Amino acid sequence: MAGRVTRFAPSPTGPLHLGHAFSALTVWQRAAGGTALLRIEDIDRSRCRPEWEARIFDDLHWLGLDWPEPVLRQSDRGEAYRAALDRLTAMGLTYPCRCSRADIRAALAAPQEGVPVGPDGILYPGTCRGRPMAEAGPDDAIRLDMARAEERAGGLRFHETGPEAEGWHEPQDLARTVGDVVLARRGFGTSYHLAVVVDDAAQGVTEVVRGADLFEATAIHVLLQRLLGLPVPDFHHHRLIRDAAGKRLAKRDDSKALAKYRAEGMSPAEVRALVGF
């Protein structure tokens, strides 16, 4: 694949909306002269549906976008994720966790508004950190011991090409700012963080293009890339499309679904104009 390689990676859990259109168009724009890939992030089998995947293809083709085949689906990649998790476990960087979200809140012994929050929500207080992997049960999540992982990886560095934070970044003290993130959940075999870094490396992605809401997660991904010996791509975090009240669009906001604009007779060019393309 010559030139820059980017990817658009939606989950088939609902209709694409204007925010997805902006993200996809940004991906294809950034890949001009290179390759834009479509990846289906469907590890959550309880929420993902074939009909939503088909709608993704229809909406993107309607916008005038195309991509190489075959499309990578995370549901087909379990072996690759297990191998990555096993490698981190062999380094002594993982432990099983049986805590629910309610358990985590209770362990923090603080009012809800005072609970520390990171990219994944409430920061885990380390309740199960001393448990060995030999005790892992089928209902346990697997967490990364962040302090050990940071020590093992050494200094982190990544290049951001997005306009809001362009330049080199050197994240530090992830144990305090993001905590012991989950690498695998019951019924999934992986997590978003682990799956995306394994897939980006497998697909030769040279620039990760995604929304600004995922900027804080980048430090986690760069750490995992360093630990697993994977290349660190550039990152481009674009602005988010919001509604009139300034709220970020969500799939449950059907009023902004691309299919609705299509049904109302709006052209692809008009939808592109709505999001600034």
mmCIF file of C-alpha atoms in Angstrom:
data_model
loop_
_atom_site.group_PDB
_atom_site.id
_atom_site.type_symbol
_atom_site.label_atom_id
_atom_site.label_comp_id
_atom_site.label_asym_id
_atom_site.label_seq_id
_atom_site.Cartn_x
_atom_site.Cartn_y
_atom_site.Cartn_z
ATOM 1 C CA MET A 1 0.000 0.000 0.000
ATOM 2 C CA ALA A 2 1.662 3.192 -1.159
ATOM 3 C CA GLY A 3 1.285 6.463 0.700
ATOM 4 C CA ARG A 4 -0.619 7.144 3.884
ATOM 5 C CA VAL A 5 -2.877 4.376 5.217
ATOM 6 C CA THR A 6 -5.901 5.427 7.277
ATOM 7 C CA ARG A 7 -8.995 3.619 8.518
ATOM 8 C CA PHE A 8 -12.634 4.259 9.369
ATOM 9 C CA ALA A 9 -13.749 1.795 12.032
ATOM 10 C CA PRO A 10 -17.448 2.010 12.991
ATOM 11 C CA SER A 11 -19.331 -0.457 15.184
ATOM 12 C CA PRO A 12 -22.533 -1.925 13.667
ATOM 13 C CA THR A 13 -24.686 -1.110 16.690
ATOM 14 C CA GLY A 14 -26.943 1.524 15.134
ATOM 15 C CA PRO A 15 -27.309 3.963 12.242
ATOM 16 C CA LEU A 16 -24.471 6.172 11.063
ATOM 17 C CA HIS A 17 -25.129 9.862 11.775
ATOM 18 C CA LEU A 18 -23.645 13.154 10.618
ATOM 19 C CA GLY A 19 -20.701 12.743 12.987
ATOM 20 C CA HIS A 20 -19.813 9.439 11.338
ATOM 21 C CA ALA A 21 -20.097 11.080 7.915
ATOM 22 C CA PHE A 22 -17.660 13.806 8.961
ATOM 23 C CA SER A 23 -15.223 11.250 10.395
ATOM 24 C CA ALA A 24 -15.383 9.013 7.314
ATOM 25 C CA LEU A 25 -14.919 11.943 4.951
ATOM 26 C CA THR A 26 -11.946 13.123 7.017
ATOM 27 C CA VAL A 27 -10.407 9.644 6.832
ATOM 28 C CA TRP A 28 -10.723 9.533 3.042
ATOM 29 C CA GLN A 29 -9.444 13.102 2.716
ATOM 30 C CA ARG A 30 -6.381 12.323 4.846
ATOM 31 C CA ALA A 31 -5.732 9.226 2.711
ATOM 32 C CA ALA A 32 -5.612 11.151 -0.582
ATOM 33 C CA GLY A 33 -2.949 9.439 -2.679
ATOM 34 C CA GLY A 34 -2.823 6.524 -0.231
ATOM 35 C CA THR A 35 -5.329 3.998 1.121
ATOM 36 C CA ALA A 36 -8.472 4.415 3.225
ATOM 37 C CA LEU A 37 -9.582 1.186 4.893
ATOM 38 C CA LEU A 38 -12.963 0.229 6.326
ATOM 39 C CA ARG A 39 -12.859 -1.878 9.485
ATOM 40 C CA ILE A 40 -15.885 -3.231 11.351
ATOM 41 C CA GLU A 41 -15.407 -3.122 15.122
ATOM 42 C CA ASP A 42 -17.897 -5.772 16.205
ATOM 43 C CA ILE A 43 -16.400 -7.371 19.312
ATOM 44 C CA ASP A 44 -19.600 -6.606 21.236
ATOM 45 C CA ARG A 45 -21.654 -9.424 19.727
ATOM 46 C CA SER A 46 -24.614 -8.680 21.991
ATOM 47 C CA ARG A 47 -25.172 -5.272 20.357
ATOM 48 C CA CYS A 48 -23.793 -5.661 16.824
ATOM 49 C CA ARG A 49 -26.205 -6.631 14.043
ATOM 50 C CA PRO A 50 -25.667 -7.699 10.385
ATOM 51 C CA GLU A 51 -28.362 -5.276 9.264
ATOM 52 C CA TRP A 52 -26.469 -2.339 10.790
ATOM 53 C CA GLU A 53 -23.281 -3.468 9.065
ATOM 54 C CA ALA A 54 -25.144 -3.551 5.741
ATOM 55 C CA ARG A 55 -26.429 -0.033 6.416
ATOM 56 C CA ILE A 56 -22.859 1.151 7.059
ATOM 57 C CA PHE A 57 -21.791 -0.090 3.637
ATOM 58 C CA ASP A 58 -24.841 1.500 1.975
ATOM 59 C CA ASP A 59 -24.368 4.882 3.654
ATOM 60 C CA LEU A 60 -20.657 5.071 2.869
ATOM 61 C CA HIS A 61 -21.165 4.085 -0.769
ATOM 62 C CA TRP A 62 -23.942 6.692 -0.974
ATOM 63 C CA LEU A 63 -21.436 9.307 0.222
ATOM 64 C CA GLY A 64 -19.187 8.282 -2.671
ATOM 65 C CA LEU A 65 -16.617 6.351 -0.628
ATOM 66 C CA ASP A 66 -14.991 3.050 -1.520
ATOM 67 C CA TRP A 67 -12.393 0.785 0.111
ATOM 68 C CA PRO A 68 -10.282 -2.320 -0.495
ATOM 69 C CA GLU A 69 -11.768 -5.735 0.138
ATOM 70 C CA PRO A 70 -11.943 -7.818 2.210
ATOM 71 C CA VAL A 71 -13.123 -5.705 5.121
ATOM 72 C CA LEU A 72 -11.485 -6.640 8.428
ATOM 73 C CA ARG A 73 -13.964 -7.616 11.160
ATOM 74 C CA GLN A 74 -12.835 -7.783 14.755
ATOM 75 C CA SER A 75 -15.112 -10.761 15.373
ATOM 76 C CA ASP A 76 -12.728 -12.768 13.144
ATOM 77 C CA ARG A 77 -9.599 -11.721 15.037
ATOM 78 C CA GLY A 78 -9.900 -13.494 18.385
ATOM 79 C CA GLU A 79 -6.684 -15.474 17.970
ATOM 80 C CA ALA A 80 -4.625 -12.336 17.310
ATOM 81 C CA TYR A 81 -6.047 -10.631 20.405
ATOM 82 C CA ARG A 82 -5.402 -13.684 22.584
ATOM 83 C CA ALA A 83 -1.797 -13.808 21.403
ATOM 84 C CA ALA A 84 -1.284 -10.149 22.320
ATOM 85 C CA LEU A 85 -2.906 -10.641 25.727
ATOM 86 C CA ASP A 86 -0.780 -13.744 26.370
ATOM 87 C CA ARG A 87 2.342 -11.749 25.535
ATOM 88 C CA LEU A 88 1.460 -9.040 28.059
ATOM 89 C CA THR A 89 0.667 -11.723 30.642
ATOM 90 C CA ALA A 90 4.052 -13.356 30.048
ATOM 91 C CA MET A 91 5.622 -9.984 30.894
ATOM 92 C CA GLY A 92 3.863 -10.043 34.265
ATOM 93 C CA LEU A 93 1.717 -7.019 33.393
ATOM 94 C CA THR A 94 -1.827 -8.375 33.743
ATOM 95 C CA TYR A 95 -4.131 -9.521 36.537
ATOM 96 C CA PRO A 96 -7.723 -10.795 36.810
ATOM 97 C CA CYS A 97 -10.383 -8.471 38.212
ATOM 98 C CA ARG A 98 -13.784 -9.474 39.559
ATOM 99 C CA CYS A 99 -14.931 -5.942 40.496
ATOM 100 C CA SER A 100 -18.186 -4.501 39.180
ATOM 101 C CA ARG A 101 -18.659 -0.773 38.661
ATOM 102 C CA ALA A 102 -20.598 -0.657 41.909
ATOM 103 C CA ASP A 103 -17.661 -2.321 43.668
ATOM 104 C CA ILE A 104 -15.303 0.284 42.250
ATOM 105 C CA ARG A 105 -17.492 3.166 43.435
ATOM 106 C CA ALA A 106 -17.741 1.643 46.891
ATOM 107 C CA ALA A 107 -13.981 1.093 47.090
ATOM 108 C CA LEU A 108 -13.345 4.742 46.309
ATOM 109 C CA ALA A 109 -15.494 5.790 49.288
ATOM 110 C CA ALA A 110 -16.189 9.191 47.751
ATOM 111 C CA PRO A 111 -19.277 11.019 46.475
ATOM 112 C CA GLN A 112 -19.976 10.479 42.804
ATOM 113 C CA GLU A 113 -18.947 13.993 41.797
ATOM 114 C CA GLY A 114 -15.528 13.489 43.421
ATOM 115 C CA VAL A 115 -14.701 10.166 41.743
ATOM 116 C CA PRO A 116 -11.590 10.385 39.539
ATOM 117 C CA VAL A 117 -12.386 9.806 35.870
ATOM 118 C CA GLY A 118 -10.213 8.814 32.905
ATOM 119 C CA PRO A 119 -10.808 7.825 29.253
ATOM 120 C CA ASP A 120 -12.744 4.701 30.314
ATOM 121 C CA GLY A 121 -14.773 6.374 33.050
ATOM 122 C CA ILE A 122 -14.116 5.836 36.756
ATOM 123 C CA LEU A 123 -10.437 5.148 37.482
ATOM 124 C CA TYR A 124 -9.967 1.691 38.922
ATOM 125 C CA PRO A 125 -8.551 1.834 42.496
ATOM 126 C CA GLY A 126 -6.517 -1.379 42.168
ATOM 127 C CA THR A 127 -8.622 -3.621 44.397
ATOM 128 C CA CYS A 128 -7.632 -6.861 42.585
ATOM 129 C CA ARG A 129 -4.108 -5.836 41.609
ATOM 130 C CA GLY A 130 -2.488 -8.467 43.826
ATOM 131 C CA ARG A 131 -4.386 -11.392 42.291
ATOM 132 C CA PRO A 132 -2.265 -13.752 40.150
ATOM 133 C CA MET A 133 -3.415 -14.720 36.664
ATOM 134 C CA ALA A 134 -3.624 -18.333 37.859
ATOM 135 C CA GLU A 135 -6.771 -17.297 39.757
ATOM 136 C CA ALA A 136 -8.495 -15.906 36.645
ATOM 137 C CA GLY A 137 -12.044 -17.170 36.282
ATOM 138 C CA PRO A 138 -14.470 -17.080 33.340
ATOM 139 C CA ASP A 139 -16.272 -14.036 34.737
ATOM 140 C CA ASP A 140 -13.138 -11.984 35.432
ATOM 141 C CA ALA A 141 -11.938 -9.030 33.411
ATOM 142 C CA ILE A 142 -8.210 -8.851 32.690
ATOM 143 C CA ARG A 143 -6.536 -5.563 33.594
ATOM 144 C CA LEU A 144 -3.177 -4.028 32.784
ATOM 145 C CA ASP A 145 -0.981 -3.187 35.776
ATOM 146 C CA MET A 146 -0.321 0.333 34.546
ATOM 147 C CA ALA A 147 2.545 1.223 36.872
ATOM 148 C CA ARG A 148 4.481 -1.914 35.872
ATOM 149 C CA ALA A 149 3.606 -1.404 32.225
ATOM 150 C CA GLU A 150 4.910 2.164 32.204
ATOM 151 C CA GLU A 151 8.132 1.074 33.872
ATOM 152 C CA ARG A 152 8.571 -1.706 31.304
ATOM 153 C CA ALA A 153 7.818 0.527 28.295
ATOM 154 C CA GLY A 154 9.938 3.520 29.255
ATOM 155 C CA GLY A 155 9.144 6.973 27.871
ATOM 156 C CA LEU A 156 6.188 7.355 25.510
ATOM 157 C CA ARG A 157 5.981 9.675 22.521
ATOM 158 C CA PHE A 158 3.539 10.170 19.653
ATOM 159 C CA HIS A 159 2.932 12.673 16.883
ATOM 160 C CA GLU A 160 -0.450 14.394 16.576
ATOM 161 C CA THR A 161 -1.408 15.891 13.203
ATOM 162 C CA GLY A 162 -4.826 17.224 14.224
ATOM 163 C CA PRO A 163 -5.155 21.024 14.314
ATOM 164 C CA GLU A 164 -6.173 21.255 17.989
ATOM 165 C CA ALA A 165 -3.048 19.614 19.427
ATOM 166 C CA GLU A 166 -0.586 19.343 16.548
ATOM 167 C CA GLY A 167 2.944 18.314 17.450
ATOM 168 C CA TRP A 168 4.781 15.776 19.577
ATOM 169 C CA HIS A 169 3.287 14.560 22.864
ATOM 170 C CA GLU A 170 4.993 12.679 25.688
ATOM 171 C CA PRO A 171 2.319 11.264 28.026
ATOM 172 C CA GLN A 172 3.415 10.460 31.560
ATOM 173 C CA ASP A 173 2.040 9.042 34.800
ATOM 174 C CA LEU A 174 -0.670 6.921 33.196
ATOM 175 C CA ALA A 175 -1.092 5.004 36.452
ATOM 176 C CA ARG A 176 -2.580 8.179 37.908
ATOM 177 C CA THR A 177 -4.407 9.598 34.878
ATOM 178 C CA VAL A 178 -5.945 6.478 33.273
ATOM 179 C CA GLY A 179 -5.411 3.700 35.807
ATOM 180 C CA ASP A 180 -5.335 -0.057 35.257
ATOM 181 C CA VAL A 181 -7.357 -0.318 32.050
ATOM 182 C CA VAL A 182 -9.267 -3.434 31.021
ATOM 183 C CA LEU A 183 -7.615 -5.499 28.265
ATOM 184 C CA ALA A 184 -10.255 -8.238 28.026
ATOM 185 C CA ARG A 185 -13.821 -8.649 29.265
ATOM 186 C CA ARG A 186 -16.009 -11.677 29.831
ATOM 187 C CA GLY A 187 -17.582 -12.728 26.549
ATOM 188 C CA PHE A 188 -15.335 -10.467 24.462
ATOM 189 C CA GLY A 189 -11.807 -11.887 24.799
ATOM 190 C CA THR A 190 -10.425 -8.418 24.242
ATOM 191 C CA SER A 191 -11.158 -4.724 24.759
ATOM 192 C CA TYR A 192 -11.283 -1.729 22.452
ATOM 193 C CA HIS A 193 -7.797 -0.634 23.506
ATOM 194 C CA LEU A 194 -6.105 -3.954 22.806
ATOM 195 C CA ALA A 195 -8.035 -4.728 19.615
ATOM 196 C CA VAL A 196 -7.381 -1.410 17.879
ATOM 197 C CA VAL A 197 -3.616 -1.458 18.379
ATOM 198 C CA VAL A 198 -3.355 -5.064 17.169
ATOM 199 C CA ASP A 199 -5.538 -4.328 14.134
ATOM 200 C CA ASP A 200 -3.845 -1.045 13.220
ATOM 201 C CA ALA A 201 -0.493 -2.829 13.142
ATOM 202 C CA ALA A 202 -1.878 -5.778 11.163
ATOM 203 C CA GLN A 203 -3.369 -3.422 8.562
ATOM 204 C CA GLY A 204 -0.310 -1.193 8.255
ATOM 205 C CA VAL A 205 -2.169 1.926 9.399
ATOM 206 C CA THR A 206 0.208 4.907 9.317
ATOM 207 C CA GLU A 207 -2.227 7.561 10.604
ATOM 208 C CA VAL A 208 -5.092 6.916 13.013
ATOM 209 C CA VAL A 209 -7.898 9.367 12.179
ATOM 210 C CA ARG A 210 -10.692 9.620 14.741
ATOM 211 C CA GLY A 211 -12.706 12.014 16.907
ATOM 212 C CA ALA A 212 -11.239 14.328 19.530
ATOM 213 C CA ASP A 213 -13.140 12.396 22.221
ATOM 214 C CA LEU A 214 -10.550 9.616 21.865
ATOM 215 C CA PHE A 215 -7.484 11.829 22.282
ATOM 216 C CA GLU A 216 -7.003 10.852 25.938
ATOM 217 C CA ALA A 217 -7.022 7.153 25.011
ATOM 218 C CA THR A 218 -4.041 7.650 22.695
ATOM 219 C CA ALA A 219 -1.545 7.341 25.551
ATOM 220 C CA ILE A 220 -2.953 3.880 26.342
ATOM 221 C CA HIS A 221 -2.606 2.807 22.727
ATOM 222 C CA VAL A 222 0.945 4.089 22.393
ATOM 223 C CA LEU A 223 1.880 2.262 25.595
ATOM 224 C CA LEU A 224 0.448 -1.011 24.254
ATOM 225 C CA GLN A 225 2.229 -0.492 20.939
ATOM 226 C CA ARG A 226 5.536 -0.068 22.760
ATOM 227 C CA LEU A 227 4.977 -3.120 24.949
ATOM 228 C CA LEU A 228 3.976 -5.327 22.007
ATOM 229 C CA GLY A 229 6.734 -4.080 19.707
ATOM 230 C CA LEU A 230 4.246 -2.586 17.241
ATOM 231 C CA PRO A 231 4.812 0.538 15.132
ATOM 232 C CA VAL A 232 3.417 3.794 16.513
ATOM 233 C CA PRO A 233 1.424 5.589 13.793
ATOM 234 C CA ASP A 234 0.663 9.290 13.628
ATOM 235 C CA PHE A 235 -2.644 10.344 15.186
ATOM 236 C CA HIS A 236 -5.158 12.843 13.827
ATOM 237 C CA HIS A 237 -8.029 13.731 16.162
ATOM 238 C CA HIS A 238 -10.670 15.756 14.376
ATOM 239 C CA ARG A 239 -13.388 18.011 15.759
ATOM 240 C CA LEU A 240 -16.735 16.539 16.749
ATOM 241 C CA ILE A 241 -20.037 17.301 15.049
ATOM 242 C CA ARG A 242 -22.533 18.511 17.642
ATOM 243 C CA ASP A 243 -26.229 19.311 17.727
ATOM 244 C CA ALA A 244 -27.729 22.774 18.199
ATOM 245 C CA ALA A 245 -27.307 22.453 21.979
ATOM 246 C CA GLY A 246 -23.620 21.615 21.612
ATOM 247 C CA LYS A 247 -24.093 17.938 22.491
ATOM 248 C CA ARG A 248 -22.008 15.328 20.694
ATOM 249 C CA LEU A 249 -24.099 13.212 18.323
ATOM 250 C CA ALA A 250 -24.885 9.624 19.316
ATOM 251 C CA LYS A 251 -26.416 6.680 17.453
ATOM 252 C CA ARG A 252 -29.572 6.960 19.531
ATOM 253 C CA ASP A 253 -30.127 10.417 17.981
ATOM 254 C CA ASP A 254 -32.038 9.049 15.007
ATOM 255 C CA SER A 255 -32.967 12.561 13.834
ATOM 256 C CA LYS A 256 -29.381 12.951 12.578
ATOM 257 C CA ALA A 257 -29.106 9.492 10.962
ATOM 258 C CA LEU A 258 -27.776 9.547 7.398
ATOM 259 C CA ALA A 259 -30.584 7.251 6.316
ATOM 260 C CA LYS A 260 -33.129 9.877 7.352
ATOM 261 C CA TYR A 261 -31.460 12.547 5.220
ATOM 262 C CA ARG A 262 -31.395 10.093 2.322
ATOM 263 C CA ALA A 263 -35.089 9.278 2.760
ATOM 264 C CA GLU A 264 -35.915 12.989 2.745
ATOM 265 C CA GLY A 265 -34.261 13.324 -0.670
ATOM 266 C CA MET A 266 -31.077 15.099 0.365
ATOM 267 C CA SER A 267 -28.133 14.487 -1.983
ATOM 268 C CA PRO A 268 -24.678 13.260 -0.891
ATOM 269 C CA ALA A 269 -23.287 16.669 -1.828
ATOM 270 C CA GLU A 270 -25.785 18.375 0.466
ATOM 271 C CA VAL A 271 -24.885 16.076 3.362
ATOM 272 C CA ARG A 272 -21.204 16.708 2.732
ATOM 273 C CA ALA A 273 -21.905 20.440 2.879
ATOM 274 C CA LEU A 274 -23.722 20.034 6.202
ATOM 275 C CA VAL A 275 -20.503 18.799 7.812
ATOM 276 C CA GLY A 276 -18.152 21.140 5.993
ATOM 277 C CA PHE A 277 -17.015 19.032 3.035
#
